[in-house]
Short mmCIF file of C-alpha atoms and ligand atoms in Angstrom, two decimals:
data_model
loop_
_atom_site.label_atom_id
_atom_site.label_comp_id
_atom_site.label_asym_id
_atom_site.label_seq_id
_atom_site.Cartn_x
_atom_site.Cartn_y
_atom_site.Cartn_z
CA MET R 1343 0.73 -4.70 -35.07
CA LYS R 1344 -1.50 -2.02 -33.61
CA SER R 1345 -0.04 -0.06 -30.72
CA PRO R 1346 -1.73 -0.82 -27.34
CA ILE R 1347 -4.21 1.38 -25.49
CA ILE R 1348 -2.48 2.47 -22.34
CA ALA R 1349 -4.53 3.57 -19.25
CA ILE R 1350 -2.84 5.58 -16.45
CA VAL R 1351 -4.58 5.11 -13.21
CA ILE R 1352 -3.99 7.81 -10.60
CA PRO R 1353 -5.35 7.47 -7.00
CA CYS R 1354 -6.05 11.00 -5.72
CA TYR R 1355 -6.75 12.00 -2.17
CA ASN R 1356 -6.80 15.77 -1.44
CA GLU R 1357 -4.58 16.24 -4.43
CA GLU R 1358 -6.10 19.57 -5.78
CA GLN R 1359 -2.69 21.17 -5.76
CA ALA R 1360 -0.72 18.33 -7.49
CA LEU R 1361 -3.27 17.07 -9.97
CA PRO R 1362 -3.14 19.90 -12.51
CA ILE R 1363 0.64 19.63 -12.63
CA SER R 1364 0.62 15.84 -12.84
CA ALA R 1365 -2.05 15.67 -15.36
CA ASP R 1366 -0.10 18.04 -17.65
CA LYS R 1367 3.08 16.06 -17.25
CA LEU R 1368 1.36 12.71 -17.71
CA LEU R 1369 -0.45 13.95 -20.91
CA SER R 1370 2.89 14.95 -22.34
CA VAL R 1371 4.39 11.51 -21.62
CA LEU R 1372 1.40 9.91 -23.32
CA ASP R 1373 1.90 12.26 -26.28
CA GLN R 1374 5.56 11.20 -26.29
CA MET R 1375 4.57 7.48 -26.29
CA VAL R 1376 2.09 7.95 -29.09
CA SER R 1377 4.48 9.82 -31.21
CA MET R 1378 7.08 7.02 -30.72
CA GLY R 1379 4.45 4.56 -31.89
CA LEU R 1380 4.56 2.74 -28.48
CA ALA R 1381 0.97 3.57 -27.52
CA SER R 1382 -2.39 4.15 -29.20
CA SER R 1383 -3.72 7.73 -29.49
CA GLU R 1384 -6.84 6.25 -27.62
CA SER R 1385 -4.65 5.93 -24.51
CA TYR R 1386 -5.97 7.94 -21.55
CA ILE R 1387 -5.72 8.87 -17.84
CA LEU R 1388 -8.12 7.83 -15.14
CA CYS R 1389 -8.18 10.03 -12.11
CA CYS R 1390 -9.61 8.06 -9.15
CA ASN R 1391 -10.97 10.46 -6.36
CA ASP R 1392 -10.75 8.66 -2.95
CA GLY R 1393 -13.42 10.71 -1.22
CA SER R 1394 -11.23 13.80 -0.99
CA LYS R 1395 -12.23 16.71 1.32
CA ASP R 1396 -10.83 19.30 -0.89
CA LYS R 1397 -11.68 20.29 -4.50
CA THR R 1398 -10.02 17.29 -6.09
CA TRP R 1399 -13.14 16.16 -7.85
CA GLU R 1400 -13.94 19.59 -9.25
CA THR R 1401 -10.33 19.73 -10.43
CA ILE R 1402 -10.78 16.38 -12.21
CA SER R 1403 -13.99 17.63 -13.87
CA GLN R 1404 -12.14 20.72 -15.06
CA LEU R 1405 -9.37 18.64 -16.52
CA HIS R 1406 -11.86 16.29 -18.16
CA ALA R 1407 -13.70 19.28 -19.71
CA LYS R 1408 -10.39 20.58 -21.20
CA ASP R 1409 -9.11 17.30 -22.41
CA ASN R 1410 -11.42 14.19 -22.60
CA ARG R 1411 -8.37 11.80 -22.41
CA ILE R 1412 -8.51 12.70 -18.82
CA LYS R 1413 -11.32 10.60 -17.31
CA GLY R 1414 -12.55 10.27 -13.74
CA ILE R 1415 -14.28 8.09 -11.10
CA SER R 1416 -15.05 9.00 -7.61
CA LEU R 1417 -15.52 6.83 -4.51
CA THR R 1418 -18.39 7.56 -2.16
CA HIS R 1419 -15.88 8.10 0.70
CA ASN R 1420 -12.22 7.77 1.57
CA ARG R 1421 -11.24 4.06 1.31
CA GLY R 1422 -7.54 4.29 1.10
CA HIS R 1423 -4.85 4.07 -1.54
CA GLN R 1424 -5.07 0.30 -2.17
CA TYR R 1425 -8.93 0.23 -2.56
CA VAL R 1426 -9.05 3.32 -4.85
CA LEU R 1427 -6.40 1.88 -6.88
CA LEU R 1428 -8.30 -1.50 -7.25
CA ALA R 1429 -11.33 0.53 -8.17
CA GLY R 1430 -9.42 2.39 -10.90
CA LEU R 1431 -7.88 -0.81 -12.25
CA MET R 1432 -11.22 -2.66 -12.40
CA SER R 1433 -12.78 0.33 -14.25
CA VAL R 1434 -10.23 0.39 -17.00
CA LYS R 1435 -9.52 -3.30 -17.49
CA ASP R 1436 -12.06 -3.73 -20.28
CA HIS R 1437 -11.10 -0.52 -21.93
CA CYS R 1438 -7.35 -0.84 -22.30
CA ASP R 1439 -4.54 -3.22 -23.29
CA ALA R 1440 -2.44 -2.47 -20.24
CA ALA R 1441 -2.66 0.03 -17.30
CA ILE R 1442 -0.04 1.80 -15.38
CA SER R 1443 -0.72 2.94 -11.67
CA ILE R 1444 1.02 5.92 -10.44
CA ASP R 1445 0.68 8.47 -7.57
CA ALA R 1446 -0.69 11.77 -8.10
CA ASP R 1447 2.26 13.54 -6.57
CA LEU R 1448 4.77 12.30 -9.50
CA GLN R 1449 7.32 11.24 -6.89
CA ASP R 1450 7.68 8.34 -9.19
CA ASP R 1451 9.37 9.37 -12.44
CA PRO R 1452 6.65 9.30 -15.27
CA GLU R 1453 9.32 8.98 -17.83
CA ALA R 1454 9.87 5.40 -16.68
CA MET R 1455 6.49 4.58 -18.27
CA ILE R 1456 8.13 4.70 -21.77
CA GLU R 1457 10.37 1.82 -20.66
CA MET R 1458 7.41 0.00 -19.08
CA VAL R 1459 5.29 0.14 -22.20
CA LYS R 1460 8.34 -1.05 -24.25
CA GLN R 1461 8.59 -3.96 -22.03
CA PHE R 1462 4.91 -4.65 -22.33
CA ASN R 1463 5.11 -4.46 -26.19
CA GLN R 1464 7.83 -7.16 -25.88
CA GLY R 1465 5.40 -9.47 -24.09
CA LYS R 1466 5.97 -8.57 -20.31
CA GLU R 1467 2.54 -8.59 -18.55
CA ILE R 1468 3.46 -7.03 -15.21
CA VAL R 1469 6.27 -4.42 -15.14
CA TYR R 1470 7.29 -3.17 -11.76
CA GLY R 1471 8.72 0.36 -11.19
CA VAL R 1472 11.58 -0.06 -8.62
CA ARG R 1473 13.23 2.93 -6.95
CA SER R 1474 17.02 3.15 -7.65
CA SER R 1475 17.48 5.43 -4.66
CA ARG R 1476 15.45 6.96 -1.83
CA ALA R 1477 17.54 9.91 -1.26
CA THR R 1478 14.55 12.28 -1.17
CA ASP R 1479 12.65 10.23 1.42
CA THR R 1480 13.29 11.13 4.99
CA TRP R 1481 15.65 8.89 7.02
CA PHE R 1482 12.74 7.65 9.04
CA LYS R 1483 10.64 6.67 6.04
CA ARG R 1484 13.50 5.03 4.31
CA THR R 1485 14.53 3.04 7.38
CA THR R 1486 11.15 1.97 8.24
CA ALA R 1487 10.28 0.89 4.73
CA HIS R 1488 13.49 -1.16 4.50
CA GLY R 1489 12.75 -2.66 7.90
CA PHE R 1490 9.24 -3.63 6.62
CA TYR R 1491 10.73 -5.38 3.54
CA SER R 1492 12.94 -7.60 5.69
CA LEU R 1493 10.20 -8.28 8.07
CA GLN R 1494 8.08 -9.40 5.06
CA LYS R 1495 10.84 -11.63 3.99
CA LYS R 1496 11.12 -13.22 7.43
CA MET R 1497 7.33 -13.78 7.35
CA GLY R 1498 7.87 -15.75 4.18
CA PHE R 1499 6.00 -13.88 1.47
CA GLU R 1500 7.27 -12.36 -1.71
CA THR R 1501 7.20 -8.65 -2.59
CA ILE R 1502 9.46 -6.62 -4.79
CA TYR R 1503 12.13 -4.63 -2.89
CA ASP R 1504 11.67 -0.86 -3.26
CA HIS R 1505 8.59 -1.23 -5.42
CA ALA R 1506 5.60 0.73 -4.38
CA ASP R 1507 2.45 0.69 -6.47
CA TYR R 1508 3.99 2.15 -9.65
CA ARG R 1509 3.59 -0.58 -12.10
CA LEU R 1510 2.22 -1.63 -15.53
CA MET R 1511 -0.25 -4.54 -15.72
CA SER R 1512 -1.76 -6.08 -18.90
CA ALA R 1513 -5.55 -6.13 -19.02
CA ARG R 1514 -5.28 -9.97 -18.46
CA ALA R 1515 -3.29 -9.51 -15.26
CA ILE R 1516 -5.70 -6.96 -13.90
CA ASP R 1517 -8.53 -9.49 -14.78
CA PHE R 1518 -6.65 -12.10 -12.73
CA LEU R 1519 -6.17 -9.62 -9.93
CA GLY R 1520 -9.99 -8.94 -9.84
CA GLN R 1521 -10.44 -12.64 -9.05
CA TYR R 1522 -8.84 -12.18 -5.57
CA GLY R 1523 -11.83 -11.81 -3.28
CA GLU R 1524 -10.09 -10.57 -0.22
CA SER R 1525 -11.33 -7.47 1.49
CA ASN R 1526 -7.98 -6.64 3.16
CA LEU R 1527 -6.09 -5.50 0.28
CA PHE R 1528 -2.26 -5.51 0.02
CA LEU R 1529 -1.64 -5.31 -3.75
CA ARG R 1530 2.07 -5.53 -3.52
CA GLY R 1531 1.61 -9.01 -1.79
CA ILE R 1532 -1.07 -10.27 -4.21
CA ILE R 1533 0.39 -9.21 -7.46
CA PRO R 1534 3.56 -11.26 -7.32
CA GLN R 1535 1.26 -14.33 -6.81
CA ILE R 1536 -0.37 -13.73 -10.11
CA GLY R 1537 2.63 -15.11 -11.92
CA LEU R 1538 2.92 -14.15 -15.63
CA GLU R 1539 5.98 -12.75 -17.27
CA THR R 1540 7.43 -9.82 -15.29
CA ALA R 1541 10.01 -7.28 -15.79
CA ILE R 1542 11.56 -4.40 -13.60
CA VAL R 1543 12.21 -0.87 -14.58
CA THR R 1544 14.29 1.40 -12.16
CA TYR R 1545 13.90 5.19 -11.70
CA GLU R 1546 14.95 7.95 -9.34
CA ARG R 1547 12.36 8.82 -6.55
CA LYS R 1548 11.67 12.49 -6.34
CA GLU R 1549 10.03 15.02 -4.00
CA ARG R 1550 6.29 15.50 -4.32
CA VAL R 1551 5.29 18.11 -6.97
CA ALA R 1552 2.84 19.84 -4.68
CA GLY R 1553 0.78 19.35 -1.40
CA GLU R 1554 1.92 17.11 1.35
CA SER R 1555 2.16 13.34 2.06
CA LYS R 1556 -1.28 11.72 2.55
CA TYR R 1557 0.55 8.92 4.40
CA PRO R 1558 1.26 10.08 7.95
CA LEU R 1559 2.98 7.66 10.30
CA LYS R 1560 -0.34 6.46 11.48
CA LYS R 1561 -1.44 5.31 7.99
CA MET R 1562 2.03 3.96 7.24
CA LEU R 1563 1.94 1.74 10.39
CA SER R 1564 -1.58 0.42 9.67
CA PHE R 1565 -0.68 -0.27 6.08
CA SER R 1566 2.29 -2.30 7.21
CA ILE R 1567 0.48 -4.30 9.71
CA ASN R 1568 -2.27 -4.93 7.08
CA GLY R 1569 0.47 -6.16 4.82
CA ILE R 1570 1.47 -8.80 7.20
CA THR R 1571 -1.68 -9.97 8.81
CA SER R 1572 -4.07 -8.60 6.18
CA PHE R 1573 -6.16 -7.39 8.97
CA SER R 1574 -6.04 -5.27 11.97
CA ALA R 1575 -7.65 -6.95 14.96
CA LYS R 1576 -7.08 -4.01 17.34
CA PRO R 1577 -8.46 -5.31 20.60
CA MET R 1578 -6.44 -8.49 20.05
CA ARG R 1579 -3.35 -6.39 19.30
CA TRP R 1580 -3.98 -4.51 22.60
CA ILE R 1581 -3.76 -7.89 24.39
CA PHE R 1582 -0.44 -8.47 22.69
CA MET R 1583 0.73 -4.93 23.86
CA VAL R 1584 -0.25 -5.63 27.45
CA GLY R 1585 1.82 -8.86 27.22
CA LEU R 1586 4.66 -6.86 26.06
CA ILE R 1587 4.30 -4.25 28.80
CA LEU R 1588 4.04 -7.08 31.29
CA LEU R 1589 7.31 -8.42 29.98
CA VAL R 1590 9.01 -5.10 30.81
CA VAL R 1591 7.27 -5.15 34.30
CA ASP R 1592 8.63 -8.66 34.60
CA LEU R 1593 12.19 -7.33 34.42
CA ILE R 1594 11.60 -4.86 37.30
CA VAL R 1595 9.89 -7.55 39.31
CA ALA R 1596 12.91 -9.87 38.70
CA ILE R 1597 15.37 -7.24 39.85
CA TYR R 1598 13.24 -6.73 43.05
CA VAL R 1599 12.90 -10.45 43.69
CA LEU R 1600 16.60 -10.92 43.15
CA ILE R 1601 17.54 -8.10 45.60
CA SER R 1602 15.17 -9.53 48.19
CA TYR R 1603 16.54 -13.12 47.67
CA PHE R 1604 20.12 -11.96 48.28
CA GLU R 1605 19.19 -9.96 51.26
CA HIS R 1606 17.64 -13.13 52.64
CA VAL R 1607 14.25 -11.46 53.26
CA THR R 1608 12.27 -14.07 51.37
CA THR R 1609 10.86 -17.48 52.10
CA SER R 1610 12.00 -20.36 50.01
CA GLY R 1611 10.13 -20.97 46.75
CA TRP R 1612 8.98 -17.34 46.65
CA PRO R 1613 11.43 -16.03 44.03
CA SER R 1614 10.84 -18.80 41.53
CA LEU R 1615 7.00 -18.53 41.85
CA MET R 1616 7.14 -14.74 41.48
CA LEU R 1617 9.29 -14.93 38.33
CA SER R 1618 7.18 -17.66 36.68
CA ILE R 1619 3.79 -15.89 37.26
CA TRP R 1620 4.98 -12.57 35.62
CA PHE R 1621 6.90 -14.22 32.89
CA LEU R 1622 4.30 -16.77 32.01
CA GLY R 1623 1.61 -14.15 32.32
CA SER R 1624 3.15 -11.88 29.74
CA LEU R 1625 3.98 -14.85 27.31
CA ILE R 1626 0.38 -16.12 27.57
CA LEU R 1627 -1.09 -12.64 26.78
CA MET R 1628 1.20 -12.16 23.90
CA SER R 1629 0.28 -15.61 22.42
CA ILE R 1630 -3.49 -14.86 22.82
CA GLY R 1631 -2.75 -11.59 20.88
CA ILE R 1632 -0.97 -13.35 18.03
CA VAL R 1633 -3.86 -15.96 17.82
CA GLY R 1634 -6.25 -13.08 17.84
CA GLU R 1635 -4.59 -11.46 14.76
CA TYR R 1636 -5.41 -14.50 12.76
CA ILE R 1637 -9.06 -14.73 14.19
CA GLY R 1638 -9.45 -11.22 13.17
CA ARG R 1639 -8.47 -11.92 9.72
CA ILE R 1640 -10.92 -14.85 9.44
CA PHE R 1641 -13.49 -12.52 10.83
CA THR R 1642 -13.28 -10.06 8.04
CA GLU R 1643 -12.60 -12.34 5.27
CA VAL R 1644 -15.81 -14.40 5.83
CA LYS R 1645 -17.81 -11.25 5.80
CA HIS R 1646 -17.07 -10.72 2.01
CA ARG R 1647 -17.73 -7.07 2.24
CA PRO R 1648 -17.93 -5.17 -1.14
CA ARG R 1649 -14.67 -3.24 -1.25
CA TYR R 1650 -15.82 -0.04 -2.89
CA PHE R 1651 -18.85 1.57 -4.62
CA ILE R 1652 -18.23 3.99 -7.47
CA ASP R 1653 -20.24 7.11 -6.94
CA LYS R 1654 -19.71 9.14 -10.19
CA THR R 1655 -18.05 8.39 -13.50
CA LEU R 1656 -16.78 10.63 -16.28
CA TRP R 1657 -16.39 8.38 -19.36
CA ASP R 1658 -16.93 9.87 -22.86
N1 LIG E 225 -3.96 8.30 -1.38
C1 LIG E 225 -5.29 7.92 -1.64
N2 LIG E 225 -6.03 7.70 -0.45
C2 LIG E 225 -5.60 7.87 0.71
C3 LIG E 225 -4.19 8.23 0.91
C4 LIG E 225 -3.46 8.55 -0.28
O1 LIG E 225 -5.80 7.76 -2.71
O2 LIG E 225 -6.28 7.67 1.71
C5 LIG E 225 -3.15 8.56 -2.74
C6 LIG E 225 -2.48 9.98 -2.83
O3 LIG E 225 -3.39 10.98 -3.40
C7 LIG E 225 -1.32 9.71 -3.69
C8 LIG E 225 -0.99 8.32 -3.33
O4 LIG E 225 -2.08 7.69 -2.70
O5 LIG E 225 -1.61 9.75 -5.16
C9 LIG E 225 0.22 8.18 -2.48
O6 LIG E 225 0.14 9.01 -1.30
P1 LIG E 225 1.28 9.96 -0.80
O7 LIG E 225 2.08 10.48 -2.09
O8 LIG E 225 0.65 10.92 0.11
O9 LIG E 225 2.10 8.93 0.04
P2 LIG E 225 3.79 8.77 0.21
O10 LIG E 225 4.34 8.99 -1.21
O11 LIG E 225 4.00 10.06 1.01
O12 LIG E 225 3.99 7.63 0.82
MG1 LIG E 226 3.91 10.37 -2.59
#
């Protein structure tokens, strides 16, 4: 049997510092897999520039000039990790047998790829990389991430615990992924829906090799909300927030009403009326907010916007 062509897909946003180090390391892992007879020598790396503001694209071009196993695509502007990853996977799907997506910062152990490819060669079509520990993540990141997993579980949709977007997918699985037409992408939610034979490979999560996180709290939050509603209907969410604030105000009002009641300075009927107005008001606003989240989703889905445009390609 011929060994498979493996494509490594890296989303890159402002990664000029990390990329040269990562590319080096990934090439050496590729070499290792080729020499072990696991992967074909035609295997390659695709760096996907997500509209970086620094010299990421220049760095990719230099790497490509040095070694043409490093290829590149560049989006017209910053679309976010999920979209640039999709762009990368769609670009490689007709030019490989399987693709592995990994972040540019090598926080996810590249050596785990060897086990992933072994699993692929044994017929697994989706292999998830799962972190065995999050020791190097901050307490905050760890807790919020775990909170998010349990929230997803409560919302009733399947994701893989402690799996980010480090995974191997067969060309066929990527082709199936391409048939999902939604514009609000949450790959970790979609991919388990594809089905096919899957496996899990565990590894230690490390520190970034260089540069800093491109996922500040703000991006993390919006990513999580997207993961649940697949859309951010901001004005609707504000309605929900106002409802929530009113609920707190409601408590203060309740204390005031009770004090007035026990001091006998109220007319009969006033306390119950006051309490219902505030409580129902906040409840109604929150409900409208929740309905709004779903309307917002319908709103973007019906627009069927193209999800990315590839600006430049290095492919020879
Ligand atoms: N990334 C991207 N577009 C963005 C933000 C991040 O392509 O808008 C890439 C980034 O270059 C990296 C990966 O997504 O390869 C994960 O980002 P990061 O390591 O900063 O996130 P963290 O590991 O801190 O959650
Ligand atoms: Mg990272």
